[in-house]
PDB file of C-alpha atoms in Angstrom:
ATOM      1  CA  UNK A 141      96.010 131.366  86.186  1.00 43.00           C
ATOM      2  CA  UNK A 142      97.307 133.439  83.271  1.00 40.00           C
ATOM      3  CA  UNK A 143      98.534 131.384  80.281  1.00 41.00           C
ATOM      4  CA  UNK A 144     102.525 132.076  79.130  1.00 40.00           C
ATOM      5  CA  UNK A 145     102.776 134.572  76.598  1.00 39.00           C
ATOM      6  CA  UNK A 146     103.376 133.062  73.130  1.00 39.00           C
ATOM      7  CA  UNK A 147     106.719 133.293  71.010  1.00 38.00           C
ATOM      8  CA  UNK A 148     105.695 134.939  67.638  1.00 40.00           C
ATOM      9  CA  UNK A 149     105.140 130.841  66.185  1.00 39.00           C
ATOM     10  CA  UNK A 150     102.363 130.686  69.018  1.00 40.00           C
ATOM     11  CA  UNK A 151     104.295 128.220  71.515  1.00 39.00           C
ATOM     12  CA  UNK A 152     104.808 129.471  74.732  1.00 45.00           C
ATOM     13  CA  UNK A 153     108.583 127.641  74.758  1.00 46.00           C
ATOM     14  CA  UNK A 154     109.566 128.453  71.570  1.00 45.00           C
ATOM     15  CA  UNK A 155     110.431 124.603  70.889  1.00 46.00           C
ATOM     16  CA  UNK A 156     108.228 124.165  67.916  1.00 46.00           C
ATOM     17  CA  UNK A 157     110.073 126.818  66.180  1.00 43.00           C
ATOM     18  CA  UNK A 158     113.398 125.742  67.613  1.00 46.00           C
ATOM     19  CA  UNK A 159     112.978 122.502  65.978  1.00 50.00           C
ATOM     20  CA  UNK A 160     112.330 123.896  62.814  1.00 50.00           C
ATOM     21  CA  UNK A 161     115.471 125.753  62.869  1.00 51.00           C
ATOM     22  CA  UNK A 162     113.799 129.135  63.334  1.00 52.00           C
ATOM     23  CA  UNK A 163     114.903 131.639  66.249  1.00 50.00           C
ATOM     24  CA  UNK A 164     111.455 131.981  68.662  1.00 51.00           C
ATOM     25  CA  UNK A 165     112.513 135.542  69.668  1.00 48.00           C
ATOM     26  CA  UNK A 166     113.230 138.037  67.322  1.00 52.00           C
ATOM     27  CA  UNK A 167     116.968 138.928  67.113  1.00 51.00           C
ATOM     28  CA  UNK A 168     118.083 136.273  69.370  1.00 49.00           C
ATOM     29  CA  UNK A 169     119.690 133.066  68.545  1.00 50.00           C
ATOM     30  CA  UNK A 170     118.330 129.955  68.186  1.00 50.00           C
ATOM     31  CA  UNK A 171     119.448 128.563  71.815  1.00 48.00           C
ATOM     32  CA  UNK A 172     122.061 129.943  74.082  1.00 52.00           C
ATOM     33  CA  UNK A 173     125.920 129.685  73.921  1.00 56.00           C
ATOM     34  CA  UNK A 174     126.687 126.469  75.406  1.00 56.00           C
ATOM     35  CA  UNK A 175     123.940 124.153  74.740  1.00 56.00           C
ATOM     36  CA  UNK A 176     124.455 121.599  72.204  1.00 62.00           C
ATOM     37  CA  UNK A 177     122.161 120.473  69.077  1.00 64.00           C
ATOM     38  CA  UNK A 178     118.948 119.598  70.529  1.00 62.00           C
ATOM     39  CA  UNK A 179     119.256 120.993  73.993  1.00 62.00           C
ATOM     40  CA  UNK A 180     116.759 123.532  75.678  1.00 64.00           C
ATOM     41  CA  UNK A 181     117.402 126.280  78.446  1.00 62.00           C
ATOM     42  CA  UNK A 182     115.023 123.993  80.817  1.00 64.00           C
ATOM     43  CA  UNK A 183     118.438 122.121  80.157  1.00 63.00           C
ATOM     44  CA  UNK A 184     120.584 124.189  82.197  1.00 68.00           C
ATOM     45  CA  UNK A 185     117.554 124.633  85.487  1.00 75.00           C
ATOM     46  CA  UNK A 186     118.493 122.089  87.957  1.00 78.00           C
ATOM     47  CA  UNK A 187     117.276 123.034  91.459  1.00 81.00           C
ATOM     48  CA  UNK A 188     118.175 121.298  94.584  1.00 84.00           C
ATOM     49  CA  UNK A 189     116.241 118.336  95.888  1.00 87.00           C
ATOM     50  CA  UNK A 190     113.734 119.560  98.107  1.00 89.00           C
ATOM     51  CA  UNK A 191     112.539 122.646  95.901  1.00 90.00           C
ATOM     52  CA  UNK A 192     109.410 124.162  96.343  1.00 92.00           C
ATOM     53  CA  UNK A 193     107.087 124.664  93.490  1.00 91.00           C
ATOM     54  CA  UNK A 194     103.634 126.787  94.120  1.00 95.00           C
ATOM     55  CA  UNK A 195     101.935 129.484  93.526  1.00 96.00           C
ATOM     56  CA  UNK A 196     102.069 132.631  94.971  1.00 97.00           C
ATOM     57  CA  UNK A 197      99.013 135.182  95.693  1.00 97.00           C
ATOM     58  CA  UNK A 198      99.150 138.614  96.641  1.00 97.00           C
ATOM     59  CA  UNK A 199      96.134 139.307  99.376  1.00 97.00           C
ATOM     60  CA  UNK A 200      94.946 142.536  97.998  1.00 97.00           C
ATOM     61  CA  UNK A 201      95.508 141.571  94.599  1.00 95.00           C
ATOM     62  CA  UNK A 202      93.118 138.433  95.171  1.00 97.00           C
ATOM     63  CA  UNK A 203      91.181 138.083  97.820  1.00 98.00           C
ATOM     64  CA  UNK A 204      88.292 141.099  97.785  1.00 97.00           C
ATOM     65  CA  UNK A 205      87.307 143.079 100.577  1.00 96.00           C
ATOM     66  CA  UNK A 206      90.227 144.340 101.435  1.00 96.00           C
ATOM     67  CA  UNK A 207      88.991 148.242 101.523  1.00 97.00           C
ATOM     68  CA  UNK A 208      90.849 149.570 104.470  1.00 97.00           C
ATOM     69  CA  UNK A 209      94.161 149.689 103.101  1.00 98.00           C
ATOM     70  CA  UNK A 210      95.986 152.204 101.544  1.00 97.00           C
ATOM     71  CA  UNK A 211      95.829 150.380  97.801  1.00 96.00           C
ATOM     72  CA  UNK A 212      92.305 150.059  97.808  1.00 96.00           C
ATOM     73  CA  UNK A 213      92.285 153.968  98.810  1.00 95.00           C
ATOM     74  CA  UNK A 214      94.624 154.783  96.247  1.00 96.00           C
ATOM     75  CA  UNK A 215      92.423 152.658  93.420  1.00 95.00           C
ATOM     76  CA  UNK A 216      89.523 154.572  94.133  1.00 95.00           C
ATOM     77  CA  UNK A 217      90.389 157.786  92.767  1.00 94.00           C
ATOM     78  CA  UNK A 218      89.861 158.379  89.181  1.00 94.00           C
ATOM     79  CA  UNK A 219      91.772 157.513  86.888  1.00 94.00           C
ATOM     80  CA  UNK A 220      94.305 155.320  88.841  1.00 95.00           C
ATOM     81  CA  UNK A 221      93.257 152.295  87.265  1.00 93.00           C
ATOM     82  CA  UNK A 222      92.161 151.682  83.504  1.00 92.00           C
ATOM     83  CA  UNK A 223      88.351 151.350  83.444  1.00 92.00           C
ATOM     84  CA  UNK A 224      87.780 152.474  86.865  1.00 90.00           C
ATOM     85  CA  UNK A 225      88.161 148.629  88.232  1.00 91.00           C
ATOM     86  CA  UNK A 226      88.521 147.718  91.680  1.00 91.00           C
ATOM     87  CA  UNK A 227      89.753 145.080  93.684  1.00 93.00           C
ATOM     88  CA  UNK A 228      86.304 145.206  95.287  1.00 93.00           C
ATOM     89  CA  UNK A 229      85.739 141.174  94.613  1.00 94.00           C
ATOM     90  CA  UNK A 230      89.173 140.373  92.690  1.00 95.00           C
ATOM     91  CA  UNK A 231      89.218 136.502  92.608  1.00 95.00           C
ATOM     92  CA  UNK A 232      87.210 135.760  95.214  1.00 97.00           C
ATOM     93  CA  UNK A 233      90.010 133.353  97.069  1.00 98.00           C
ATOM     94  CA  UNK A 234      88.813 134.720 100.284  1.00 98.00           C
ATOM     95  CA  UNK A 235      85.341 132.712  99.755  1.00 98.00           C
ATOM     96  CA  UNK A 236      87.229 129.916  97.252  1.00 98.00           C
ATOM     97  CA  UNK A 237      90.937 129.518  98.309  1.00 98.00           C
ATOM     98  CA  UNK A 238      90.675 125.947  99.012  1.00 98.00           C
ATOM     99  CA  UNK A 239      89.525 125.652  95.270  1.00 98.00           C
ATOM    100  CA  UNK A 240      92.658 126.908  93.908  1.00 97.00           C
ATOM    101  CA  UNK A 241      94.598 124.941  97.147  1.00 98.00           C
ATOM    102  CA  UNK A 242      93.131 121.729  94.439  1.00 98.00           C
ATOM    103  CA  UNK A 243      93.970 123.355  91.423  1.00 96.00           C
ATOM    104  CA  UNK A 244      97.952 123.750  92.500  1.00 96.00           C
ATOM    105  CA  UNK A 245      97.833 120.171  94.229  1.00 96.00           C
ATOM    106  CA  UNK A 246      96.282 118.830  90.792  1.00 95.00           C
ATOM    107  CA  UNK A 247      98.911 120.859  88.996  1.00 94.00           C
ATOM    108  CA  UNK A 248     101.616 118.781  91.057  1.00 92.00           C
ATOM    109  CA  UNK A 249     103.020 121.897  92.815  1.00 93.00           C
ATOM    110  CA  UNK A 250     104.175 121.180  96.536  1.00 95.00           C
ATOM    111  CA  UNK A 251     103.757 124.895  97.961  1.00 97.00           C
ATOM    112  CA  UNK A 252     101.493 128.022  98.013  1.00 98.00           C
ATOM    113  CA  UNK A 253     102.597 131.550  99.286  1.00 98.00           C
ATOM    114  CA  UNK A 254      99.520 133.594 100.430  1.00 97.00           C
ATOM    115  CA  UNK A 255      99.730 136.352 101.936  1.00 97.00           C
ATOM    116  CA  UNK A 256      98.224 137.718 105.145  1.00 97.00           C
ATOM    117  CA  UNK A 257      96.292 140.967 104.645  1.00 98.00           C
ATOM    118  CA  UNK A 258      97.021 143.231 107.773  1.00 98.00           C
ATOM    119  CA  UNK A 259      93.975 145.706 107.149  1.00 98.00           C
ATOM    120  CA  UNK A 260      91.725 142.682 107.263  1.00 98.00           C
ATOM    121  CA  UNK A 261      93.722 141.026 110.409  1.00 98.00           C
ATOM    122  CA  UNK A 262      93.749 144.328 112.535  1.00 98.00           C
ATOM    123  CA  UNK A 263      91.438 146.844 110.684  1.00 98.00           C
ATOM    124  CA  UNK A 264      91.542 149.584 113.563  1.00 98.00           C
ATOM    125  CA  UNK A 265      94.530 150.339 115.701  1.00 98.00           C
ATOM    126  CA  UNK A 266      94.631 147.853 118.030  1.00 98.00           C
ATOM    127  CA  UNK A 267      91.506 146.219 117.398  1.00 98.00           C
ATOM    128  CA  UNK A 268      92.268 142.120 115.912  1.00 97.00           C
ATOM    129  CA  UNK A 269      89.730 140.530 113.571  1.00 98.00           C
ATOM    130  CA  UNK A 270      89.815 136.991 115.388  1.00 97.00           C
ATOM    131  CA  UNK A 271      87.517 135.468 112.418  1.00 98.00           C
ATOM    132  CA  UNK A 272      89.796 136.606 109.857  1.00 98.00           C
ATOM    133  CA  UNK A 273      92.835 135.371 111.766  1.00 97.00           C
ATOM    134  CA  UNK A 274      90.592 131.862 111.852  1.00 97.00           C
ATOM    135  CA  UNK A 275      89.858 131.693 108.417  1.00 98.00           C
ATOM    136  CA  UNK A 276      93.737 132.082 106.947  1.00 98.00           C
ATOM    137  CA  UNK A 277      94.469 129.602 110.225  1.00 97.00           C
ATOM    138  CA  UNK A 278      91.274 127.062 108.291  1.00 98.00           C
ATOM    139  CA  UNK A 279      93.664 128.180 105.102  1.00 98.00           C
ATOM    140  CA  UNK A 280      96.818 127.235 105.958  1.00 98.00           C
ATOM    141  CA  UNK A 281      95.195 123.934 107.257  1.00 98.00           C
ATOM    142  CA  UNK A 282      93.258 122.903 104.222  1.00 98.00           C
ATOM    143  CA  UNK A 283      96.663 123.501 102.821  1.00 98.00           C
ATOM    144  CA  UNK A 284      98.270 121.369 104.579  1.00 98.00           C
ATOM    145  CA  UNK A 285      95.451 118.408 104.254  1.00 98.00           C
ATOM    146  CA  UNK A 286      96.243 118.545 100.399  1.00 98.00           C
ATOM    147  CA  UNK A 287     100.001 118.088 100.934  1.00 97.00           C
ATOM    148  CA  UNK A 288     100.936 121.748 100.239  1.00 97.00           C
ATOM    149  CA  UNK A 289     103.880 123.452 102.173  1.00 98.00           C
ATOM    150  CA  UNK A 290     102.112 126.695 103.182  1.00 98.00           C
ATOM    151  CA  UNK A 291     104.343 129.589 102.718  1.00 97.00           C
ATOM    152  CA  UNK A 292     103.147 132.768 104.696  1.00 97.00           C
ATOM    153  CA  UNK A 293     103.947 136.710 103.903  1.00 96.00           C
ATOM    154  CA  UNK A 294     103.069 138.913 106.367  1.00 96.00           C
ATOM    155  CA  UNK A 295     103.834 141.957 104.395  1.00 96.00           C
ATOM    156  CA  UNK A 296     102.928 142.463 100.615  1.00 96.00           C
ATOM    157  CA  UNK A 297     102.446 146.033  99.926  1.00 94.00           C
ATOM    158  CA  UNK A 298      99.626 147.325 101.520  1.00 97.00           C
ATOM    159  CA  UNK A 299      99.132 149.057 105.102  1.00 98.00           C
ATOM    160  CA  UNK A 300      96.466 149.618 106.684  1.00 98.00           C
ATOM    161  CA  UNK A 301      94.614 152.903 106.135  1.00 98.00           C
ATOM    162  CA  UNK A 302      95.173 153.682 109.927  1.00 98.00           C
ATOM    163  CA  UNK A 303      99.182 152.835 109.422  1.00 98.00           C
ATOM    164  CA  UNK A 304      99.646 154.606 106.466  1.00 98.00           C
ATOM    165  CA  UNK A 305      97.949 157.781 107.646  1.00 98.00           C
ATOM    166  CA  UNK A 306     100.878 157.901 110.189  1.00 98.00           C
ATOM    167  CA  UNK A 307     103.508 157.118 108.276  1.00 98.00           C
ATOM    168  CA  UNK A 308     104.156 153.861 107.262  1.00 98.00           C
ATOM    169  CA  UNK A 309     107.366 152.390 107.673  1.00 97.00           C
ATOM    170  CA  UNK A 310     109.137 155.513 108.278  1.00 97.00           C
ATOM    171  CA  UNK A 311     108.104 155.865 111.275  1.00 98.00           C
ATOM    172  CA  UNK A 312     108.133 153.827 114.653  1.00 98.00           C
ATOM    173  CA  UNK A 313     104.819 153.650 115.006  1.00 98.00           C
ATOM    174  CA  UNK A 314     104.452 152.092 111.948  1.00 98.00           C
ATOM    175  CA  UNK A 315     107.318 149.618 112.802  1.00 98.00           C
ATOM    176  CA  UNK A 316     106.137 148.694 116.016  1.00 98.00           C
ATOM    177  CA  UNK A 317     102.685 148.423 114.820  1.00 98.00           C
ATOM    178  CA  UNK A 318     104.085 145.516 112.483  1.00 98.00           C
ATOM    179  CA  UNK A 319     105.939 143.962 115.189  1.00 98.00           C
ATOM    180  CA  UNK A 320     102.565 143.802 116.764  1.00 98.00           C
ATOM    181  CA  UNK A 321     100.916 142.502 113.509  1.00 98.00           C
ATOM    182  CA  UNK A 322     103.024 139.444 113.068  1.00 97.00           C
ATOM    183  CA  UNK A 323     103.050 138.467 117.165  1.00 96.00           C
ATOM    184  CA  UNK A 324      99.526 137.939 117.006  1.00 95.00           C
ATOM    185  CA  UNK A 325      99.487 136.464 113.865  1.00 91.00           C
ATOM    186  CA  UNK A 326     102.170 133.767 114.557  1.00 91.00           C
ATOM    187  CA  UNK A 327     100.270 133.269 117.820  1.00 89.00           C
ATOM    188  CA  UNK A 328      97.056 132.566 116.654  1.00 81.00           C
TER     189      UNK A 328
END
């Protein structure tokens, strides 16, 4: 997980310097119009009972393997991405999601949004992947087993190489290829 960015004092929340009467951002005041001596912006969050807390992932972004989509395409031309990286392994959650399923129990979160690569679920036209459709199903489970509300995206950016060729969303096939997507993968 990436750590918060620090306030120029070093704190993440600004607090320390707060305290000490200092403003944590640079041309701002010390706390917003309203709060009183001593209160925080945390102050003013109150979210319904019931609110999820998790994390969320991004399959492309995390997973690795994902190399028929039309990201990992576009990363592999030069110069696209600083250094010539790759998604090629990324985190690894594919082989160690239930790790980080811990991590965000341990953390006290109640949720986790993952998403549901569709180049890895159906990486030919018509053809399903019924191993990768079991291994987000074993996901989703272990998710559950830990207490964690699994939260499911079906679509986070990327299309498969074969969808994208044709158009994408702005075309039907495209459309009614993602109808197609999410049947099966509700069903399974």
């Amino acid at each position: 997980m990436t750590p918060a960015p620090s306030t120029p004092g070093g704190c993440p929340d600004g607090r320390r310097l707060a305290a000490a009467g200092e403003a944590p951002y640079p041309g701002r005041e010390r706390r917003p119009r309203g709060l009183g001596r001593g209160a925080h912006v945390a102050d003013l969050l109150r979210f319904p009972e019931g609110f999820l807390w998790g994390p969320a992932t991004s399959a492309h972004q995390v997973e690795g393997g994902n190399t028929r989509n039309d990201w990992w395409a576009w990363e592999q031309a030069p110069g696209h991405v600083q250094g010539g990286d790759t998604s090629r392994v990324a985190c690894d959650f594919w082989n160690r999601a239930e790790e980080d399923f811990r991590l965000a129990r341990d953390l006290g979160t109640g949720a986790f949004r993952l998403s549901i690569e569709w180049s890895r679920v159906e990486p030919e036209d018509g053809v399903f992947d019924d191993e990768a459709l079991a291994r987000y199903r074993r996901m989703l489970l272990a998710m559950r087993d830990l207490g964690l509300e699994p939260m499911v995206c079906l679509f986070h950016f990327t299309l498969p190489e074969w969808v994208a060729r044709r158009g994408g969303f702005e075309t039907d096939f495209g459309v009614e290829r993602f109808l197609r997507f999410c049947e099966r993968g509700a069903t399974a």
